[in-house]
Coordinates of C-alpha atoms and ligand atoms in Angstrom, one line a residue:
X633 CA -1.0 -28.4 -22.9
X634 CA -2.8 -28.4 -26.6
X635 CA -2.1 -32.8 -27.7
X636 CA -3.0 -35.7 -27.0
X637 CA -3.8 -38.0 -23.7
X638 CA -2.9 -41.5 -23.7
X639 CA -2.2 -44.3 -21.4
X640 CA 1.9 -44.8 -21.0
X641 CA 2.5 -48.0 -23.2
X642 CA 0.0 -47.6 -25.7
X643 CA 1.6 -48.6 -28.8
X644 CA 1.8 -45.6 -31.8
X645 CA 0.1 -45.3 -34.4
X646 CA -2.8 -44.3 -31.6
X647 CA -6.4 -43.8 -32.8
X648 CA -8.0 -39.7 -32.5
X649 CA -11.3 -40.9 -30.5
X650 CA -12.0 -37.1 -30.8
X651 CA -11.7 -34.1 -29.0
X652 CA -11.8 -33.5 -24.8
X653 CA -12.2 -29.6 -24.9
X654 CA -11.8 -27.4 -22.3
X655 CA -15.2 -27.0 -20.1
X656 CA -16.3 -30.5 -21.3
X657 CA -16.7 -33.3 -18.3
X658 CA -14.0 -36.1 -19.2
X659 CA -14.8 -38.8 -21.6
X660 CA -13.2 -42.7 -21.3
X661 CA -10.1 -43.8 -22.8
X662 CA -10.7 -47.4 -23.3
X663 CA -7.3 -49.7 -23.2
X664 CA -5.4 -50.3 -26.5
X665 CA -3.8 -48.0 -29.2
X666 CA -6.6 -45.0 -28.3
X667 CA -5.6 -41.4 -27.7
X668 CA -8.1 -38.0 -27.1
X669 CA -7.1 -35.0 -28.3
X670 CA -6.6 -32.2 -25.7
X671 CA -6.7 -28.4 -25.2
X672 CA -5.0 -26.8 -22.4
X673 CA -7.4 -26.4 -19.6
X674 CA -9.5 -29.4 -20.6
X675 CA -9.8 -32.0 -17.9
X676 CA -7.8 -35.7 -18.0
X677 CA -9.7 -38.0 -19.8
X678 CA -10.6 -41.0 -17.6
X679 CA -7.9 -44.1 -18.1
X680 CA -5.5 -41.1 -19.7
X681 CA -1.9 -40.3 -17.9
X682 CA 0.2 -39.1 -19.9
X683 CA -0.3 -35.7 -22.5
X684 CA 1.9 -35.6 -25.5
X685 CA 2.5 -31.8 -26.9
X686 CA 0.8 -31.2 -30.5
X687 CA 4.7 -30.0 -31.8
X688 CA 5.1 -33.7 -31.0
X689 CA 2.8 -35.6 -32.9
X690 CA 1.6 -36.0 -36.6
X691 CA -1.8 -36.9 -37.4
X692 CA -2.6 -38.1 -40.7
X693 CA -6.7 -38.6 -41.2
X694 CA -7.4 -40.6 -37.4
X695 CA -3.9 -41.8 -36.7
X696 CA -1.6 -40.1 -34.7
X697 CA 2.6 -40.9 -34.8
X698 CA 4.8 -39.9 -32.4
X699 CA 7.6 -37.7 -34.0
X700 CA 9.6 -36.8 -30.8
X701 CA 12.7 -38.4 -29.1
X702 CA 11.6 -39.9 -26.7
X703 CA 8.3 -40.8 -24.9
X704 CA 7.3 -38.8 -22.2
X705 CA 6.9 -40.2 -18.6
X706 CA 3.7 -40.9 -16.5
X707 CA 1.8 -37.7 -15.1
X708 CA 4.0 -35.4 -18.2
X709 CA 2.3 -31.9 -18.4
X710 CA -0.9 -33.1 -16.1
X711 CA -1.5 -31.0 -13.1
X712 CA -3.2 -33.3 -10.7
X713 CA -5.7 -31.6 -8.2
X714 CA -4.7 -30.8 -4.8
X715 CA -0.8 -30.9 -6.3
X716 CA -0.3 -26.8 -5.6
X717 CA -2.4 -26.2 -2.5
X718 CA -4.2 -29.2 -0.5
X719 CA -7.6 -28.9 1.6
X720 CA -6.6 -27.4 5.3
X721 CA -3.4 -25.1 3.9
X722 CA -3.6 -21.3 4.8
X723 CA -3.8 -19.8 1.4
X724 CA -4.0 -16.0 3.1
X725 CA -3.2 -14.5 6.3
X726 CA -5.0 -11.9 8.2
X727 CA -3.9 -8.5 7.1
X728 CA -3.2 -9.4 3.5
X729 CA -4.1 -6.4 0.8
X730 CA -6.4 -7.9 -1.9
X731 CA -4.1 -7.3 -4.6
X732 CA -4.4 -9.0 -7.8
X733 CA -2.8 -12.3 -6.9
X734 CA -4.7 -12.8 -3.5
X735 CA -7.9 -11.7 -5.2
X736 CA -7.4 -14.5 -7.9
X737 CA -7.0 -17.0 -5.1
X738 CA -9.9 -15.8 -3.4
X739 CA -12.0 -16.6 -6.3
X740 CA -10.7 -19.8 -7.5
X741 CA -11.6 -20.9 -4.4
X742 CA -14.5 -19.8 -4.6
X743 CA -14.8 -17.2 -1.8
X744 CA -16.9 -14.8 -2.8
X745 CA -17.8 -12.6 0.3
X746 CA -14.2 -12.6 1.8
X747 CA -14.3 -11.5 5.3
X748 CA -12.4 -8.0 5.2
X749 CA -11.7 -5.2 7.9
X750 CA -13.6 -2.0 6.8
X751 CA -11.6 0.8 5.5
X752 CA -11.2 3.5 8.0
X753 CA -13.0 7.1 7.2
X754 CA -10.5 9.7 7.7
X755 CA -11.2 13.5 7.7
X756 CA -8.9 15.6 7.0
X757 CA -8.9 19.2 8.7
X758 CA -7.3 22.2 8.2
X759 CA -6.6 25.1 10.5
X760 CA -5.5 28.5 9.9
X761 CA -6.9 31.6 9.5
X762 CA -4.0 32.6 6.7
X763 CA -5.1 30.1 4.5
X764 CA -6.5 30.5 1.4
X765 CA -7.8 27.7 -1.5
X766 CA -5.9 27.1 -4.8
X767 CA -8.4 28.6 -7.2
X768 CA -8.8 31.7 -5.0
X769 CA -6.5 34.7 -5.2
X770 CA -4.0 35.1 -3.0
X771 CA -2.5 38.0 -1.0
X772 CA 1.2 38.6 -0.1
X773 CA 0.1 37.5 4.0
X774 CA -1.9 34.5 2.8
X775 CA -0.7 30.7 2.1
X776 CA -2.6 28.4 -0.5
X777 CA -4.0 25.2 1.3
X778 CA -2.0 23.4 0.1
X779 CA -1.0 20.4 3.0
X780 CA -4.6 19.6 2.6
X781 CA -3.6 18.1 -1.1
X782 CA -0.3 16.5 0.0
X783 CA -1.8 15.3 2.9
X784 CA -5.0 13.8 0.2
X785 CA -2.8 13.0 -2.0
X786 CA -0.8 10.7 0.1
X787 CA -3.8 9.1 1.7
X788 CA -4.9 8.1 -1.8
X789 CA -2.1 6.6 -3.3
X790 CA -1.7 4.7 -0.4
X791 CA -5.0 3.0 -1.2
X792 CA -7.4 5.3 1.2
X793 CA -11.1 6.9 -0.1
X794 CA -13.2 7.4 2.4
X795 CA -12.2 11.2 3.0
X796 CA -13.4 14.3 3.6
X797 CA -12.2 17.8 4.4
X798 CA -13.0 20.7 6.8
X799 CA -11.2 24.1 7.3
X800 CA -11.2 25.5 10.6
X801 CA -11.0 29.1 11.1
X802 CA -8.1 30.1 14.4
X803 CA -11.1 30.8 16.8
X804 CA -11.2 28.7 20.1
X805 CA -15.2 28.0 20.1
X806 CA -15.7 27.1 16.6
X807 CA -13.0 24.5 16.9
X808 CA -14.3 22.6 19.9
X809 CA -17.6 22.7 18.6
X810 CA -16.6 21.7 14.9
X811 CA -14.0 19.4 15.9
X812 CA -16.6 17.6 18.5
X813 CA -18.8 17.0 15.8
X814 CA -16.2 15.1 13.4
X815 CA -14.5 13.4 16.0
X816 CA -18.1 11.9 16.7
X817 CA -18.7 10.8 13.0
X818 CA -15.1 9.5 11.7
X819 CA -12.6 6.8 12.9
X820 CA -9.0 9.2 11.8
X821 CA -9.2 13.2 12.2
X822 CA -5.8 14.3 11.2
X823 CA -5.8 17.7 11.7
X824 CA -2.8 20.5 9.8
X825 CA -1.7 23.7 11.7
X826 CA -2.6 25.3 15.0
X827 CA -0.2 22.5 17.3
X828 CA 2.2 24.4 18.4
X829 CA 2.9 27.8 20.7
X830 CA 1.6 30.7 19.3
X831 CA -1.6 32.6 20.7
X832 CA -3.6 31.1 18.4
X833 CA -2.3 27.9 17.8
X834 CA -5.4 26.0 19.9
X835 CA -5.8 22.6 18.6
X836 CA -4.0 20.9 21.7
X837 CA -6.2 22.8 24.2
X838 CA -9.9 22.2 21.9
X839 CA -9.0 18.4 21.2
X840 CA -8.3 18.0 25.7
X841 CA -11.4 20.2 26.3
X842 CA -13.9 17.8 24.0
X843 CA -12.5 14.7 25.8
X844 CA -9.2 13.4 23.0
X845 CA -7.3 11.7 25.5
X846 CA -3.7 12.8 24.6
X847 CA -1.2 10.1 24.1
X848 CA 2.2 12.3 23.3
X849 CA 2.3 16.0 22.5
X850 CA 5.9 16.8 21.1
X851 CA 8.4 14.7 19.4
X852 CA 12.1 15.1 19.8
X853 CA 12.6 15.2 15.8
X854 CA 13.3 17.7 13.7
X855 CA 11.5 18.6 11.5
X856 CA 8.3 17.7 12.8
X857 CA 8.4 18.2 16.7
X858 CA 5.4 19.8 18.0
X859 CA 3.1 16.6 16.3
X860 CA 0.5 15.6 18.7
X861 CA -1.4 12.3 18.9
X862 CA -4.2 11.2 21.0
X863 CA -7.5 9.1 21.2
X864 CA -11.2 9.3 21.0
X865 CA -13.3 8.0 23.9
X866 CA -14.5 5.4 21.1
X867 CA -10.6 4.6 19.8
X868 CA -10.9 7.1 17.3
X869 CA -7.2 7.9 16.6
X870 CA -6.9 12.0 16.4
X871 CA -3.7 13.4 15.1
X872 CA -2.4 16.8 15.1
X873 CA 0.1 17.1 12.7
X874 CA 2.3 20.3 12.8
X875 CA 1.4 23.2 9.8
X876 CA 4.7 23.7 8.5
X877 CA 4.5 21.8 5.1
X878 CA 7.5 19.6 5.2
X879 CA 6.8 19.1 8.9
X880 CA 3.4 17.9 7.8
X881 CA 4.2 15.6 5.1
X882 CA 7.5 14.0 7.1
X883 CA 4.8 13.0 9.7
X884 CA 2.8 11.6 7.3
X885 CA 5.1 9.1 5.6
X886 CA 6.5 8.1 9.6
X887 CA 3.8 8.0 11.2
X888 CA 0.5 8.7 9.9
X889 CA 0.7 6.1 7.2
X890 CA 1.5 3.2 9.0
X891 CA -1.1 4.0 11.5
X892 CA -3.8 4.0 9.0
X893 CA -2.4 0.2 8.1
X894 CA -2.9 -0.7 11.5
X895 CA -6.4 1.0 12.1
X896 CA -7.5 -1.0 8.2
X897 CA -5.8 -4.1 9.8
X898 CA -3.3 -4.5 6.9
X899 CA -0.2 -6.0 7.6
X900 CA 2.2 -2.9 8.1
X901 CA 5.1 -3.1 5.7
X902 CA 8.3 -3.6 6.7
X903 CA 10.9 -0.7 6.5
X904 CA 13.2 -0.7 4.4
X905 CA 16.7 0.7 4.8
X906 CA 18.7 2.4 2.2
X907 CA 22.4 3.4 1.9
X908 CA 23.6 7.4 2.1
X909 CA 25.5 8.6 -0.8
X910 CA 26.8 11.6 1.1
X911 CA 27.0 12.5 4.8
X912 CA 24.2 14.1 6.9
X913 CA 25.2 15.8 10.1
X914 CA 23.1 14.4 13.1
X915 CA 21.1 16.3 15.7
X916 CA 22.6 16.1 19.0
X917 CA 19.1 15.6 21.1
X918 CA 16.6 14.8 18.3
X919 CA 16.0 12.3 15.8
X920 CA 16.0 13.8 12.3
X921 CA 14.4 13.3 8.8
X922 CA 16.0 14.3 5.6
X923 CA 14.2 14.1 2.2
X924 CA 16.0 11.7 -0.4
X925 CA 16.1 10.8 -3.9
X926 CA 16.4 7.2 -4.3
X927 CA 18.6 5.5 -7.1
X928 CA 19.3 1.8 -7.8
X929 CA 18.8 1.4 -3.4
X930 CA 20.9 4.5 -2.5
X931 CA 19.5 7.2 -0.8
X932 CA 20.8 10.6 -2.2
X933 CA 20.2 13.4 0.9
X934 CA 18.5 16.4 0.0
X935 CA 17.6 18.5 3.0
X936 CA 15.1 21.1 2.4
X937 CA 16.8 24.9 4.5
X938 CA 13.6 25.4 6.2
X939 CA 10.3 23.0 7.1
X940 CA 8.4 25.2 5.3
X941 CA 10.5 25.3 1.9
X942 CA 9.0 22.5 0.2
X943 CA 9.3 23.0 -4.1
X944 CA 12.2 20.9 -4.3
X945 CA 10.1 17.9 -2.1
X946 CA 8.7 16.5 -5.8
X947 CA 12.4 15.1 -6.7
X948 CA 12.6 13.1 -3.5
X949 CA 10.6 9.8 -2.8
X950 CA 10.4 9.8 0.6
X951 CA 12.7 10.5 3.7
X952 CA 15.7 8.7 5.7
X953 CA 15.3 8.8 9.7
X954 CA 19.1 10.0 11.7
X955 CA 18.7 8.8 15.3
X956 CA 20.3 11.7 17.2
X957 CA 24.6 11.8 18.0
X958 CA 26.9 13.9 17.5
X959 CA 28.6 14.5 14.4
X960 CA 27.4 12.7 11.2
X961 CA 26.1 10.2 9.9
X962 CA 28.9 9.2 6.8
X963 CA 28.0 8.1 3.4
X964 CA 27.2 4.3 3.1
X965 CA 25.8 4.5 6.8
X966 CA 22.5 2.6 6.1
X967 CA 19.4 4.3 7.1
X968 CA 15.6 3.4 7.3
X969 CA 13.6 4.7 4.6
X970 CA 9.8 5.9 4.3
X971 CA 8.5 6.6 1.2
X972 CA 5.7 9.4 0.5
X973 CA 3.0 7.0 0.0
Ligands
LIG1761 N1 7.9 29.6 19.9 C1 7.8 28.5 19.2 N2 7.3 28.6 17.9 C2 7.3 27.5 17.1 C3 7.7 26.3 17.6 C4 8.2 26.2 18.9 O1 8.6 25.1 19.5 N3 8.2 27.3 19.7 N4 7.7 25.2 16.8 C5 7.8 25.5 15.4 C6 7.6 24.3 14.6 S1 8.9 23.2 14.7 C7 6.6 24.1 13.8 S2 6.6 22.8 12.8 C8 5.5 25.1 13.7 C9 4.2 24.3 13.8 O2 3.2 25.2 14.0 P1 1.7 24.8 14.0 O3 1.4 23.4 13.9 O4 1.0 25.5 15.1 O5 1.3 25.4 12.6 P2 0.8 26.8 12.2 O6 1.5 27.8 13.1 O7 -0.6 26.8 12.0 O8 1.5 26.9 10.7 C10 2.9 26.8 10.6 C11 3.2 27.3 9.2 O9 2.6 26.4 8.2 C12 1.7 27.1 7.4 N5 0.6 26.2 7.1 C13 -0.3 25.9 8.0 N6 -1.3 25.1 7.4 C14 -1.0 25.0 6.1 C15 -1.6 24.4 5.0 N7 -2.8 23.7 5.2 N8 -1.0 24.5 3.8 C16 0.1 25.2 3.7 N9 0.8 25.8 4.7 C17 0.2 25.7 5.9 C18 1.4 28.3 8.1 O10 0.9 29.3 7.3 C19 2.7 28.6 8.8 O11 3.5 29.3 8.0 O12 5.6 26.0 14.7 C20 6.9 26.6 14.9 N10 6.8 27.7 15.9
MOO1762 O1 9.9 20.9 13.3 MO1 8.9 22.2 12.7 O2 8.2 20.7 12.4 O3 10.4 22.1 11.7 O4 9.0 23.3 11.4

């Protein structure tokens, strides 16, 4: 507070000994009709305990009158150390993100080499020998890469950089030997494509062969189902995430996401459950996910016909999760929601 300091009682007119500025170690109020003037920030003058705000005084050469109502108390607008936080109190908790506000903690107390869990290196790989990049052209029997950029993408904004990409070609070999190799050298390989039936589709069989101990092949979810998880013989966590782009990206958001919290040791966020403004028929055996677009804590369904149809996923912000049942799930019925990143 920008004023004065006194001692309560003093009797006004008080005496300007001068100025206690911000930065500057205190000076002495000696007893009688004596006041510093104060900038916010500045420390208390020693003897001072009370401030008086400048829109309440009027100085006139070294005299200073009090023009307010009435007299503020002991302690007014003086924060006294230790009166927010004291020594011994938990000021953060394993886990925390260092946003903003915990960062400024950190540093006003002085911590500067926090001890923090390192981020994990994810590489991302994709699989198929239909694919093509985005700058190349493209045939009528060829697909753009493009779960490799949601799949980025996602990872980013949710506060991941340490990643890297590799395409695999569908040929049995190469993928042992290339997905030995990065399996060895990063802590997450979430891999796009090749999980599921078809001749070619080898990623479960490679990742068993080079020693991923699988943990669950197959999810009763829709879409979504063939997604494979397993782990490393050092705890890397290897994920096989199924190609069809919605597939891919609903795994992502429920899954993948919040086990790269866990393997960065941040506190996983709680789930939040939103409100259906229109009914969704259930799945009779298997959980399933529907895009949404999310207004003022409503969840608006909008179901995508196929798991590969994905140009209307950019309105949506995330998906809702049905456990399975029969018939459906009515409007209002609140559901949990996961956002895409
Ligand atoms: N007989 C069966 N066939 C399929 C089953 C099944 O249970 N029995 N499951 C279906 C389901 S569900 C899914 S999902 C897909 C998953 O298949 P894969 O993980 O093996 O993926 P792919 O066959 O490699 O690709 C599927 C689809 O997605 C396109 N794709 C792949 N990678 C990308 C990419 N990086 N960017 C864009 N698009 C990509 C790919 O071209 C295919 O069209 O299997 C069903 N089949
Ligand atoms: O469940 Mo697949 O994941 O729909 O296309």
């Amino acid at each position: 507070m920008d004023g004065i300091a006194l001692r309560v009682g003093a009797a006004f007119p008080l005496h300007v000994l001068g100025m206690q500025r911000a930065g500057e170690p205190p000076r002495e109020l000696p007893e009688g009709a004596f006041c510093w003037e104060v900038t916010t920030g500045s420390v208390l003058p020693i003897g001072a305990n009370c401030i008086i705000p400048v829109e309440q005084i009027r100085r006139v050469d070294d005299q200073v009158f009090f023009m307010g109502d009435e007299l503020p108390a002991q302690g007014a607008f003086i924060h006294p150390q230790a009166s927010d936080r004291t020594q011994g109190d938990v000021l953060l908790c394993e886990g925390q993100k260092l946003d903003g506000p915990s960062l400024a903690v950190l540093a006003a107390n002085g911590v500067a080499t926090p001890l923090v869990s390192r981020e994990p290196s994810v590489c991302v790989v994709t699989t198929g020998d239909e694919l093509v990049e985005v700058d190349e052209p493209v045939q009528p029997w060829q697909v753009r890469r493009s779960n490799y950029y949601a799949i980025m993408g996602m990872l980013q904004l949710h506060g991941f950089s340490m990643l890297e990409h590799r395409t695999l070609k569908d040929a049995y070999d190469e993928t042992c030997a290339v997905l030995g190799d990065i399996i060895a050298r990063y802590d997450v390989v979430l891999l796009s494509g090749g999980v599921s039936m078809g001749a070619f589709d080898y990623v479960p069989r490679a990742l068993e062969h080079i020693g991923v101990q699988c943990v669950f092949y197959k999810v009763l979810q829709r879409p979504g189902g063939p997604l494979w998880f397993g782990y490393g013989s050092a705890g890397q966590r290897v994920v096989g995430l199924p190609g069809n782009p919605v597939s891919a990206m609903v795994c992502m958001a429920r899954y993948v996401l919040p086990l790269l919290d866990q393997a960065a040791k941040r506190a996983v966020g709680e789930v939040v459950s939103l409100s259906l403004t229109a009914p969704v028929p259930r799945l009779a055996q298997r959980t399933r996910f529907v895009p949404v677009q999310v207004r003022g804590g409503e969840a608006q369904p909008f179901p995508m016909p196929t798991s590969g149809d994905f140009m209307g996923l950019p309105q949506t912000g995330g998906i809702v999760e049905l456990s399975p049942g029969e018939g459906e799930a009515f409007a209002g019925t609140r559901v949990p929601f996961y956002p895409w990143a």
